[in-house]
Coordinates of C-alpha atoms and ligand atoms in Angstrom, one line a residue:
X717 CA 44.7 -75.4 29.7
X718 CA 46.6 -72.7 28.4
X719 CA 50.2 -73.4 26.8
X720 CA 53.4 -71.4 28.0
X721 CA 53.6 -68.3 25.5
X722 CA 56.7 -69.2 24.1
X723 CA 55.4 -72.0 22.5
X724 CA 53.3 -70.0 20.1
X725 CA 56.0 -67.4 19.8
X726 CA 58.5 -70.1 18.6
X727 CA 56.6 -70.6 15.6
X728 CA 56.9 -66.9 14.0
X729 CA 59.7 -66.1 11.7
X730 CA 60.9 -63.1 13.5
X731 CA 60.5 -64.5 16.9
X732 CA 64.3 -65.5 18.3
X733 CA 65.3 -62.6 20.1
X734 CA 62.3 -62.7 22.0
X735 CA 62.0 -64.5 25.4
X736 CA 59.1 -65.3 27.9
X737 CA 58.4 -62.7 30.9
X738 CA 55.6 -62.8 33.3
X739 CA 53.3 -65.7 31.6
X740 CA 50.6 -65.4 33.8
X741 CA 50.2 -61.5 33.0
X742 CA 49.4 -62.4 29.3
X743 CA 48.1 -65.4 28.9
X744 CA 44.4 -64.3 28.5
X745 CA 45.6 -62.5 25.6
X746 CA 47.8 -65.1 23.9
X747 CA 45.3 -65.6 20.8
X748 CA 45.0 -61.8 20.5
X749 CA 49.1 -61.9 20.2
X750 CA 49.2 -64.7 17.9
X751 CA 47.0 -63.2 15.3
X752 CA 48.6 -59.8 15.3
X753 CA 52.4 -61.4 15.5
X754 CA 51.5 -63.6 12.1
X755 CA 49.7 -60.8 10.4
X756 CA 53.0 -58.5 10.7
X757 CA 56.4 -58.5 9.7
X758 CA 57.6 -56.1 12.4
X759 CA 57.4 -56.1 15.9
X760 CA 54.5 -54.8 17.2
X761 CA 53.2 -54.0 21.0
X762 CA 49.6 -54.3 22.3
X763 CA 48.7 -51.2 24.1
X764 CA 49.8 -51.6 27.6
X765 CA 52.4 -53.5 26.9
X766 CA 56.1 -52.2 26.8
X767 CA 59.7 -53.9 25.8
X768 CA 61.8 -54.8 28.3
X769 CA 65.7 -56.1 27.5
X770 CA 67.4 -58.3 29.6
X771 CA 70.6 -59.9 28.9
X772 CA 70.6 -58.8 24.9
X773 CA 66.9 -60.7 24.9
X774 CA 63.3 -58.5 24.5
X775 CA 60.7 -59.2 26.5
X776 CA 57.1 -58.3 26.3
X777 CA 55.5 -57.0 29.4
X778 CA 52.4 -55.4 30.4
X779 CA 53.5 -51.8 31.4
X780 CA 52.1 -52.1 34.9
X781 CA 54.4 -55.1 35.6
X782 CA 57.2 -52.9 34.5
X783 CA 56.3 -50.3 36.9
X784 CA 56.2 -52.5 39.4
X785 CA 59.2 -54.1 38.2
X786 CA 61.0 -50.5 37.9
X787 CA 62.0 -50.7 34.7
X788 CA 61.0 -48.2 31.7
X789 CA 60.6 -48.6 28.1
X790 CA 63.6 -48.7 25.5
X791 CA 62.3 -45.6 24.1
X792 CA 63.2 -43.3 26.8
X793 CA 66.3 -42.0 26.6
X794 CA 67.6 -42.0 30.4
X795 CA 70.2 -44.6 29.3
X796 CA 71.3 -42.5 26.5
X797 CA 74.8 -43.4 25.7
X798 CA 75.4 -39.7 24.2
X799 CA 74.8 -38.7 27.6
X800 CA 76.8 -41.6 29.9
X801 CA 79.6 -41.8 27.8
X802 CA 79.9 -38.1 27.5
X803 CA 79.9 -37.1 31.5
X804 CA 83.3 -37.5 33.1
X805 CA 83.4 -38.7 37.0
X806 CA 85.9 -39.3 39.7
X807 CA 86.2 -40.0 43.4
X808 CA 88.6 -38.0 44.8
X809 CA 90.2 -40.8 47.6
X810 CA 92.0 -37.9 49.6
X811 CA 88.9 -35.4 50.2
X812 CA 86.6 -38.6 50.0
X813 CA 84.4 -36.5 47.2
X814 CA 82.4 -37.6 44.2
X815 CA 83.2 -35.6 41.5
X816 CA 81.0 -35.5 38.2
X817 CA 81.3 -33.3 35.0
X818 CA 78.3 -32.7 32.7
X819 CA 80.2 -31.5 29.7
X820 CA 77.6 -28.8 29.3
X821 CA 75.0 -31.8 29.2
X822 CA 71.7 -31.2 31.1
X823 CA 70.8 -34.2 32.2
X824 CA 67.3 -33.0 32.7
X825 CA 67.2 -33.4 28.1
X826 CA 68.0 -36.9 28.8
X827 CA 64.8 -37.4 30.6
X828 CA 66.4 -38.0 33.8
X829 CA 64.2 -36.6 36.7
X830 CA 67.1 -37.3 39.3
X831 CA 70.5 -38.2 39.3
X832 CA 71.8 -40.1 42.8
X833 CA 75.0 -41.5 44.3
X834 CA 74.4 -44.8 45.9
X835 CA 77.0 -46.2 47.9
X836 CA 76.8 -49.8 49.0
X837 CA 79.2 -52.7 50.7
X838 CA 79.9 -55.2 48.8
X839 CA 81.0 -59.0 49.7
X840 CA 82.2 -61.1 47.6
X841 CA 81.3 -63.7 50.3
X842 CA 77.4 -63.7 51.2
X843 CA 77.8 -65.4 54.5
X844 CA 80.4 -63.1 55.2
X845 CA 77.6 -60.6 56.0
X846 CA 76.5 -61.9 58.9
X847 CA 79.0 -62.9 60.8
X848 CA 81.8 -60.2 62.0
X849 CA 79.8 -57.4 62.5
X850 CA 77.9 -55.0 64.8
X851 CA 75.6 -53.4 62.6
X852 CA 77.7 -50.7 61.7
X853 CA 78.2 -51.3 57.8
X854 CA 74.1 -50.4 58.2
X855 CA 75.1 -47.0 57.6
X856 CA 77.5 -47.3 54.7
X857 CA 74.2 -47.8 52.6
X858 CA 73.5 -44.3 51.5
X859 CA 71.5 -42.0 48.6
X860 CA 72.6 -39.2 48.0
X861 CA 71.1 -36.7 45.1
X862 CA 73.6 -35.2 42.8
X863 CA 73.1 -31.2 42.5
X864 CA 71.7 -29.9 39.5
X865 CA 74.1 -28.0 37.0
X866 CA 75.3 -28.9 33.3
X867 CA 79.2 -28.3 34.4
X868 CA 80.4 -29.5 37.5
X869 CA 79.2 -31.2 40.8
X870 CA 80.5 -32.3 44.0
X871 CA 79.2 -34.8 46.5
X872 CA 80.8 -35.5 49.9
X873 CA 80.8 -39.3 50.3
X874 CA 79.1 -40.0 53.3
X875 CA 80.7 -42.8 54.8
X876 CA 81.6 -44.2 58.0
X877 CA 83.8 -46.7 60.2
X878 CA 82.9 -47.7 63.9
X879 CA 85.2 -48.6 66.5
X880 CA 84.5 -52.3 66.4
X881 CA 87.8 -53.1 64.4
X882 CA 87.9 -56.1 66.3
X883 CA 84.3 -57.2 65.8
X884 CA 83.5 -55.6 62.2
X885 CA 84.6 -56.6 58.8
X886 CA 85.2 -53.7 56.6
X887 CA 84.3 -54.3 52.7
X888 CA 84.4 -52.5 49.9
X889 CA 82.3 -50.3 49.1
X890 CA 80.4 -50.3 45.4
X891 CA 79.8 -46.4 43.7
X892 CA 76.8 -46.6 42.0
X893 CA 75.1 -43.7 39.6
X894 CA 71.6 -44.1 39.5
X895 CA 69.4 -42.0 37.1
X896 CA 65.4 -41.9 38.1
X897 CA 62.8 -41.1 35.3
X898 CA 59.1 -40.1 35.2
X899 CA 56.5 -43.1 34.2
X900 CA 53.5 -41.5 34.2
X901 CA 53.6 -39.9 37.8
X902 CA 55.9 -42.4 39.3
X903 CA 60.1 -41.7 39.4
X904 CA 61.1 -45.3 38.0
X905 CA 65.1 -46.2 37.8
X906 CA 66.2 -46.2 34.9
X907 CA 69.8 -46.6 34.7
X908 CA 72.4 -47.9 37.3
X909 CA 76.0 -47.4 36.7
X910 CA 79.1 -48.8 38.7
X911 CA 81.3 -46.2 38.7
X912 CA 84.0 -46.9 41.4
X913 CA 84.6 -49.5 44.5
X914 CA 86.4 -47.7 47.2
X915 CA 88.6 -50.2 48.8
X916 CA 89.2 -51.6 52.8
X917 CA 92.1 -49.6 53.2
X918 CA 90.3 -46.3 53.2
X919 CA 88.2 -47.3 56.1
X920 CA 90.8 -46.0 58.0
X921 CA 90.1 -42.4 56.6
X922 CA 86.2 -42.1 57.3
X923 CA 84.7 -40.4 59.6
X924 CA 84.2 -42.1 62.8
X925 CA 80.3 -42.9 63.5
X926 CA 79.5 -41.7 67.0
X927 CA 76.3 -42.2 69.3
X928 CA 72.9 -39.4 69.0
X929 CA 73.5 -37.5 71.9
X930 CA 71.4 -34.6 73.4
X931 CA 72.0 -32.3 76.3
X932 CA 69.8 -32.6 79.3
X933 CA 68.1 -35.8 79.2
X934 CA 70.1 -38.1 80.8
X935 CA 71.3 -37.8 84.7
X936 CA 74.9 -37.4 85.0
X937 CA 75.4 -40.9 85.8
X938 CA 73.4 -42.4 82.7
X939 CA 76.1 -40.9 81.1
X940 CA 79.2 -43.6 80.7
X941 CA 82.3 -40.9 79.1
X942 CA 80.9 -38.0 81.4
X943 CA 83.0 -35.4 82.2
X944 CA 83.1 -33.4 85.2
X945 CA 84.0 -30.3 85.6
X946 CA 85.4 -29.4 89.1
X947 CA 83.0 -27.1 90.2
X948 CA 80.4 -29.3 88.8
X949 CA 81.4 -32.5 91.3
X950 CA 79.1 -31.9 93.7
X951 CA 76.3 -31.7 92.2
X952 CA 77.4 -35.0 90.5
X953 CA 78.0 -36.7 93.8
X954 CA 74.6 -35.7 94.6
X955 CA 73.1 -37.6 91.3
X956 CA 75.2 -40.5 91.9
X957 CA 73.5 -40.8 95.4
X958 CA 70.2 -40.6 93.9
X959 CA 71.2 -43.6 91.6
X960 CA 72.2 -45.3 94.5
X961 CA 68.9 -45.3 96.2
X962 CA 67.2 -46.3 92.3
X963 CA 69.1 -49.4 93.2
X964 CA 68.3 -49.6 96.7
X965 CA 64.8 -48.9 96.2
X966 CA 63.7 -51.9 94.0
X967 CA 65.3 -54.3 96.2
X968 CA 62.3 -55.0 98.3
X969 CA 60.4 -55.3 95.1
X970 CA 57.9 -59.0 94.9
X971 CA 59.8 -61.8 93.5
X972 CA 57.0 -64.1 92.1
X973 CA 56.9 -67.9 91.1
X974 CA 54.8 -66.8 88.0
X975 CA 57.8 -64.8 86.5
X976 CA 59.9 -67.6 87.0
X977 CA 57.3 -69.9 85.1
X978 CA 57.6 -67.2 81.9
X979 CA 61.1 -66.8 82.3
X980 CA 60.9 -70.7 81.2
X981 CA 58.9 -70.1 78.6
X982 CA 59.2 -68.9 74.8
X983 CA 57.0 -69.2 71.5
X984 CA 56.9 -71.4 68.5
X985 CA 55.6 -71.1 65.3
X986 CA 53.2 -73.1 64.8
X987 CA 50.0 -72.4 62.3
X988 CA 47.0 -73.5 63.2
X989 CA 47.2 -74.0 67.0
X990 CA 44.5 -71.1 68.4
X991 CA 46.8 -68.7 66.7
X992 CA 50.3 -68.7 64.9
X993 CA 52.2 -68.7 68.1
X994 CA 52.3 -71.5 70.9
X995 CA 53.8 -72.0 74.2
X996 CA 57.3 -73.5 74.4
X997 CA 59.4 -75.1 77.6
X998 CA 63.0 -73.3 77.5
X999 CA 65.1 -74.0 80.7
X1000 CA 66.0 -70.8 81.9
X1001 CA 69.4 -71.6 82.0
X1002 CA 69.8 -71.0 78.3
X1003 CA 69.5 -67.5 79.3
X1004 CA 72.0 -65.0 78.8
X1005 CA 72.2 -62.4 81.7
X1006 CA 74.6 -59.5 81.0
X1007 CA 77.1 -59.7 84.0
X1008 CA 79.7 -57.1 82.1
X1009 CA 78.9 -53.3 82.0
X1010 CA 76.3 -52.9 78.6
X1011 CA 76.5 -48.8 77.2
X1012 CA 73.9 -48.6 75.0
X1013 CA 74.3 -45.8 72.2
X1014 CA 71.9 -44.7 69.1
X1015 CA 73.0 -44.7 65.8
X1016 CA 71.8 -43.3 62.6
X1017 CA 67.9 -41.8 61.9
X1018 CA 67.4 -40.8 65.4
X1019 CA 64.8 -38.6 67.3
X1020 CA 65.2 -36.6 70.9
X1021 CA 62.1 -39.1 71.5
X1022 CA 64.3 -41.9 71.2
X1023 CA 66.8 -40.7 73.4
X1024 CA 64.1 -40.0 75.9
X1025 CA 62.6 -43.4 75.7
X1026 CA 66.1 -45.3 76.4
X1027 CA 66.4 -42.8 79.5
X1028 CA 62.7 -43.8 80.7
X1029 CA 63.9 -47.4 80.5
X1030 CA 66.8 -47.4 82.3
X1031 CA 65.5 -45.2 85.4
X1032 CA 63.2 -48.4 85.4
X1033 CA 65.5 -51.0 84.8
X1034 CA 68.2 -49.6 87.6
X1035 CA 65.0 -50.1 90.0
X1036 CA 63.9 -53.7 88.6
X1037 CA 67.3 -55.0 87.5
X1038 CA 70.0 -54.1 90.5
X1039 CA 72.2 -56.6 89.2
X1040 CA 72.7 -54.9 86.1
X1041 CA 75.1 -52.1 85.0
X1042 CA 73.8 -50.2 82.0
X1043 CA 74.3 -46.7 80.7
X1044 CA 74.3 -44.3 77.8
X1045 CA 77.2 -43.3 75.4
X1046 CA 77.9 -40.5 73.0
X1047 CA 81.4 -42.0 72.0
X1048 CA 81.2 -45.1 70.0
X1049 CA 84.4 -46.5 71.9
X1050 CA 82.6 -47.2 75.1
X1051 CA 79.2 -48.5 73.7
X1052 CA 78.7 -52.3 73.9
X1053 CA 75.0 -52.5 73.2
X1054 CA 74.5 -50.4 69.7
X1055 CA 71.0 -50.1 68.1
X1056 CA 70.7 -48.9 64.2
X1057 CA 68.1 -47.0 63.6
X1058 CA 68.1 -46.9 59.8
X1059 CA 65.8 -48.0 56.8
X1060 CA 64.9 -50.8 55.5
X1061 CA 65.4 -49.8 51.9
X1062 CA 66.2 -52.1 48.9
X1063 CA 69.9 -53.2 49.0
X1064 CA 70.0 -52.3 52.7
X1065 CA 66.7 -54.1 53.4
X1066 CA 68.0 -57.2 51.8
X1067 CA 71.4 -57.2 53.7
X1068 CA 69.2 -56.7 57.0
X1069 CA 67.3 -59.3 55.9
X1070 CA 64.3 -56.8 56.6
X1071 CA 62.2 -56.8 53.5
X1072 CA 58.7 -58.7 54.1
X1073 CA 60.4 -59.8 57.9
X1074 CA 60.6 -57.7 60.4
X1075 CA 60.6 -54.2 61.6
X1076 CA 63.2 -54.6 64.6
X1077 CA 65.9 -57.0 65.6
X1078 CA 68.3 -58.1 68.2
X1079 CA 71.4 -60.0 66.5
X1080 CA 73.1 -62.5 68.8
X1081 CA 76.4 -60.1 67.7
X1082 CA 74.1 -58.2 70.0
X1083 CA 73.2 -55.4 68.7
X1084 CA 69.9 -54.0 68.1
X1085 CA 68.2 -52.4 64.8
X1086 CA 65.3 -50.8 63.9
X1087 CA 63.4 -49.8 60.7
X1088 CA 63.4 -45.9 61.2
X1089 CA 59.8 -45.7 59.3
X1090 CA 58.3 -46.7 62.5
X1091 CA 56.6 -43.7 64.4
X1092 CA 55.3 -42.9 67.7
X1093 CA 54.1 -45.7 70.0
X1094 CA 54.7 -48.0 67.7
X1095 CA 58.3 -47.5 67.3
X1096 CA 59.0 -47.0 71.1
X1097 CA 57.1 -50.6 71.2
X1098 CA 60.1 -52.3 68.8
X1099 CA 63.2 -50.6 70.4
X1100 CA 61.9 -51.8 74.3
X1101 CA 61.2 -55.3 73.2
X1102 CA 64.2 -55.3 71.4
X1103 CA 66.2 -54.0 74.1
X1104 CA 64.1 -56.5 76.2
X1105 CA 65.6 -59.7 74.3
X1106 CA 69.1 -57.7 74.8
X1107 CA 68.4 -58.3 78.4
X1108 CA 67.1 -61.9 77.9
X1109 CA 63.3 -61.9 77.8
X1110 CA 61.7 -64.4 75.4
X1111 CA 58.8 -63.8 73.6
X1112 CA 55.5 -64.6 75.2
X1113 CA 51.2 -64.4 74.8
X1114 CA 50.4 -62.1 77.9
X1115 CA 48.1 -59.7 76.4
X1116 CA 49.8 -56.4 77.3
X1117 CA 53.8 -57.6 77.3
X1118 CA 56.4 -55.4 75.3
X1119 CA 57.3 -59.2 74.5
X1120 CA 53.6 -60.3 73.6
X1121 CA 53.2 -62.4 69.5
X1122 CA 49.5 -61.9 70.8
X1123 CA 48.9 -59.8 67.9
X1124 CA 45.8 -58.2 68.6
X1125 CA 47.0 -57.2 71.9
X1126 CA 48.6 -53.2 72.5
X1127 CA 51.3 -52.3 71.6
X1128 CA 52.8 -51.1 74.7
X1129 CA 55.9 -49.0 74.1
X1130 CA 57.3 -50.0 77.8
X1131 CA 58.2 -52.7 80.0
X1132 CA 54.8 -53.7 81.4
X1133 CA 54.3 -55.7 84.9
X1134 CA 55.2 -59.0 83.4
X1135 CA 58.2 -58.0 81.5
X1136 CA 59.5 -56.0 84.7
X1137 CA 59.1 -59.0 87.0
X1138 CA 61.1 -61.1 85.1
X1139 CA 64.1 -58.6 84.6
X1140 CA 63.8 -58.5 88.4
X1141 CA 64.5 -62.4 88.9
X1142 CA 67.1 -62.3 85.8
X1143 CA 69.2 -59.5 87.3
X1144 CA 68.2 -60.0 91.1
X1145 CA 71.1 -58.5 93.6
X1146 CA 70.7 -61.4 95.6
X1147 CA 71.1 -64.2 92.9
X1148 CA 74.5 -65.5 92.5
X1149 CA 74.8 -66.2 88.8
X1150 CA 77.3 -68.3 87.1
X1151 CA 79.7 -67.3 84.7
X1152 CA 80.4 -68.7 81.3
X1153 CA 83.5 -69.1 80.5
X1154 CA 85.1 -67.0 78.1
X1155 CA 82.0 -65.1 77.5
X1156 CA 80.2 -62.1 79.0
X1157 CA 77.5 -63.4 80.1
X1158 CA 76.2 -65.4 83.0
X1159 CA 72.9 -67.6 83.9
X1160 CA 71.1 -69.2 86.7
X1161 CA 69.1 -72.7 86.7
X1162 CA 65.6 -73.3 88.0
X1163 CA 65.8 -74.4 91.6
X1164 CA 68.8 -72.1 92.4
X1165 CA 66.6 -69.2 91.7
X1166 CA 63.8 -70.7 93.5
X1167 CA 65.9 -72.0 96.7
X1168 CA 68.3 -68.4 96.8
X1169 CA 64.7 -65.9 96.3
X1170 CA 62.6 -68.5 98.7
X1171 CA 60.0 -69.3 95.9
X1172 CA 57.7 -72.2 96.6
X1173 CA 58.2 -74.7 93.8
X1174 CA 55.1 -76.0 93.7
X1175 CA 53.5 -72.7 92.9
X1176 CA 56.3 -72.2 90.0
X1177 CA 55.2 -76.1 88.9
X1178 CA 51.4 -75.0 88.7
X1179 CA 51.9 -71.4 86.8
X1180 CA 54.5 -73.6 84.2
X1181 CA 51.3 -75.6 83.8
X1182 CA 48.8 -72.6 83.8
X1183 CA 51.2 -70.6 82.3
X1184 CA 48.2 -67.9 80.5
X1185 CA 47.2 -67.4 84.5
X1186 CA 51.1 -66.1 84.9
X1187 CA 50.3 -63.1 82.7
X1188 CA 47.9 -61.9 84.8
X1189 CA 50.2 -60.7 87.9
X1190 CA 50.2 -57.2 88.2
X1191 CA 51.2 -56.1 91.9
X1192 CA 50.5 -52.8 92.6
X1193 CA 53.9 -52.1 94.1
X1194 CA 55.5 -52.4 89.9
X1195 CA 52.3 -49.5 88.8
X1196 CA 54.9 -46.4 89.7
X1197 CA 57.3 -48.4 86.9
X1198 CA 54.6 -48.0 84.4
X1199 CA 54.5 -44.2 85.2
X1200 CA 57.8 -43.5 85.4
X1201 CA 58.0 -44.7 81.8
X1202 CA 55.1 -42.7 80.7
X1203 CA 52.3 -45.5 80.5
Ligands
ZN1004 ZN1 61.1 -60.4 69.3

């Protein structure tokens, strides 16, 4: 059994200052430490090893924890006070600018690869964070690299309000400086300075954040704040006909007793059963259904792709899902359903609650984000089965669901056959739904939906009980759904 570090260190006469980091990383060469700590009078490193301070006490680290750890060695000189007490800064609060003078210092001398402005909110109230909000303050997390030059530079603060003022908490917003320096061939931070906090108040003078938005994707009545021009009206009466018949035409559409068995259905965690995941009762009526008008808009790192993708799903979805009213905004003051598409990046990722989580969400603020890293198929699969628990789909094991935990399975970036059969029960024209009160949102219970769609409820009793054999439905009437999404 090896002893804590410490208590060998204690012994030394020169020993005080020094404190215990990372026991595990040295212990196997604690003896080795010993020997050269008594043999010496002044402080001495084993190769690989570096100093770290914390709190006004030395550490001793092996350097490849401190890489990891992002910290650097006392002897560079990034945190040079010559050079941070020298440089003069301000934030102009009337052209919303970062202003920094160099004094003829280049900070390049100072070992400093890069110098950044990171902006972050900051509440004094963690559980604050999560509760008035749509996801907006996502964007108020920036890093932005301050220009070269030994004089003076100027960074425009990029920051943002939404148009939630009802919904979203503003808070203030911490100025950081943050120098990066080379460690061999990795940038490490080496210094972070709070330089300003930019209070509430000012909200009022950013820039309003407003939806991605691309000409020529979208049919004219996708769009929620179109505009038409007069000469344009006809051929925008002739669009909204053509959504008319979307509607019509999933009507006649299968209703089956096996969707109703999923749409009672969620997962569990539970380790060890066949799997992580296992089947879970959850009475349908539980289920939100959107019975208000949901405008979905795009925020933040998006892609034409993305754009394309939402207008893929919604085609589908006014075919499947009658009952429901959903569009597209450009302007933030019409869009009920945002999705974030940001990073998931150190004091952004811990905010999100991202880091070592997840890579997409749906918050029951109801909003959707997703980690912008994501590419191709994969990210497509995130944002539908996000905007899939928008709608009210649970998770489930069918092999090839948008919603599947079967982790093996594809990753389908579209509503597949099961997904699409249950959005056709949840918003059904011809189900009567019942409002909540005060909210907006609806549901339905079991046997209404079986007695108002004429379902057999023994058939729903066995597939509730067989409930694997309920991902296998696939009629060939919902393949054209696939398509028209690109699958
Ligand atoms: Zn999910």
């Amino acid at each position: 059994m090896l002893k804590p570090l410490y208590v060998y260190l204690a012994a030394t006469m020169w020993i005080g200052s020094w404190g215990l980091f990372a026991v595990d990383q040295v212990s196997t060469t604690i003896n080795n430490v010993i020997e050269r700590l008594e043999s010496q009078e002044s402080s001495v490193l084993l190769p690989g090893y570096v100093i770290h301070e914390k709190n006004g006490v030395k550490f001793m680290i092996k350097s490849e924890t401190a890489k990891k750890m992002g910290v650097v060695t006392l002897d560079m000189e990034c945190d040079s006070s010559e050079f941070w007490e020298k440089i003069d800064y301000e934030v102009d609060l009337e052209t919303l600018e970062f202003v920094i003078d160099f004094n003829n210092l280049d900070y390049r001398d100072y070992k400093i690869r890069n110098l950044y402005l990171a902006i972050e909110p900051h509440s004094p109230v963690a559980d604050d964070w999560n509760i008035a909000t749509k996801g907006f303050e996502y964007h108020n997390f920036s890093k932005t690299r301050i220009p070269f030059t030994e004089e003076v530079a100027k960074v425009t603060l990029p920051l943002y309000k939404s148009n939630f003022e009802s919904l979203e908490k503003p808070y203030p917003l911490n100025v950081n400086l943050e120098a990066t320096s080379a460690n061999g061939s990795d940038l490490v931070n080496c210094k972070e300075e709070n330089v300003y906090t930019i209070p509430v108040e000012k909200f009022k003078d950013f820039e309003n954040i407003e939806p991605f938005f691309a000409e020529g994707i979208l049919p004219s009545y996708d769009i929620d704040n179109i505009k038409v021009q007069s000469n344009e009206e006809d051929a925008y009466i002739e669009k909204f006909i053509d959504y008319q018949i979307l509607r019509l035409s999933g009507f006649n559409l299968t209703t089956n007793e096996a969707s109703l068995a999923l749409l009672g259905k969620d997962l569990e965690y539970s380790p060890n059963v066949n799997g992580d995941y296992k089947w879970v009762d959850h009475d349908i009526s539980f289920k939100r259904i959107r019975n208000q008008k949901t405008v979905v808009g795009l925020y933040g790192d998006v892609r034409k792709s993305d754009l394309e993708l939402i207008k893929n799903a919604l085609q589908v979805l006014h075919i499947v899902a009658p009952g429901l009213d959903i569009s597209y905004s450009s302007e933030t003051k019409h869009v009920t359903l945002p999705i974030h598409i940001t990073d998931c990046d150190n004091e952004r990722g811990r905010h999100i609650g991202c880091i070592d989580e997840y890579i997409g969400v749906y918050k029951w603020q109801d909003f959707i984000w997703v980690d912008a890293s994501l590419r191709g198929d994969k990210r497509s699969h995130v944002l539908i089965h996000e905007l899939g628990h928008a709608l009210g789909l649970s998770h489930n094991l069918c092999w090839d669901s948008v919603m599947t935990y079967e982790f093996s399975g594809p990753q389908v970036p579209y509503f597949s056959h099961v997904d699409l059969m249950q959005l056709h029960i949840l918003y059904h024209p011809e189900l009567k739904t019942i409002n909540y009160t005060n909210s907006k949102s609806a549901y339905i219970y079991r046997s209404q939906v079986i007695n108002q769609l004429d379902l057999s409820e023994e058939r729903v009793s066995y597939y509730e009980d067989n409930i694997k054999e309920a991902c296998y439905q696939k009629p060939g009437e919902y393949d054209y759904l696939i398509e028209l999404q690109g699958g």
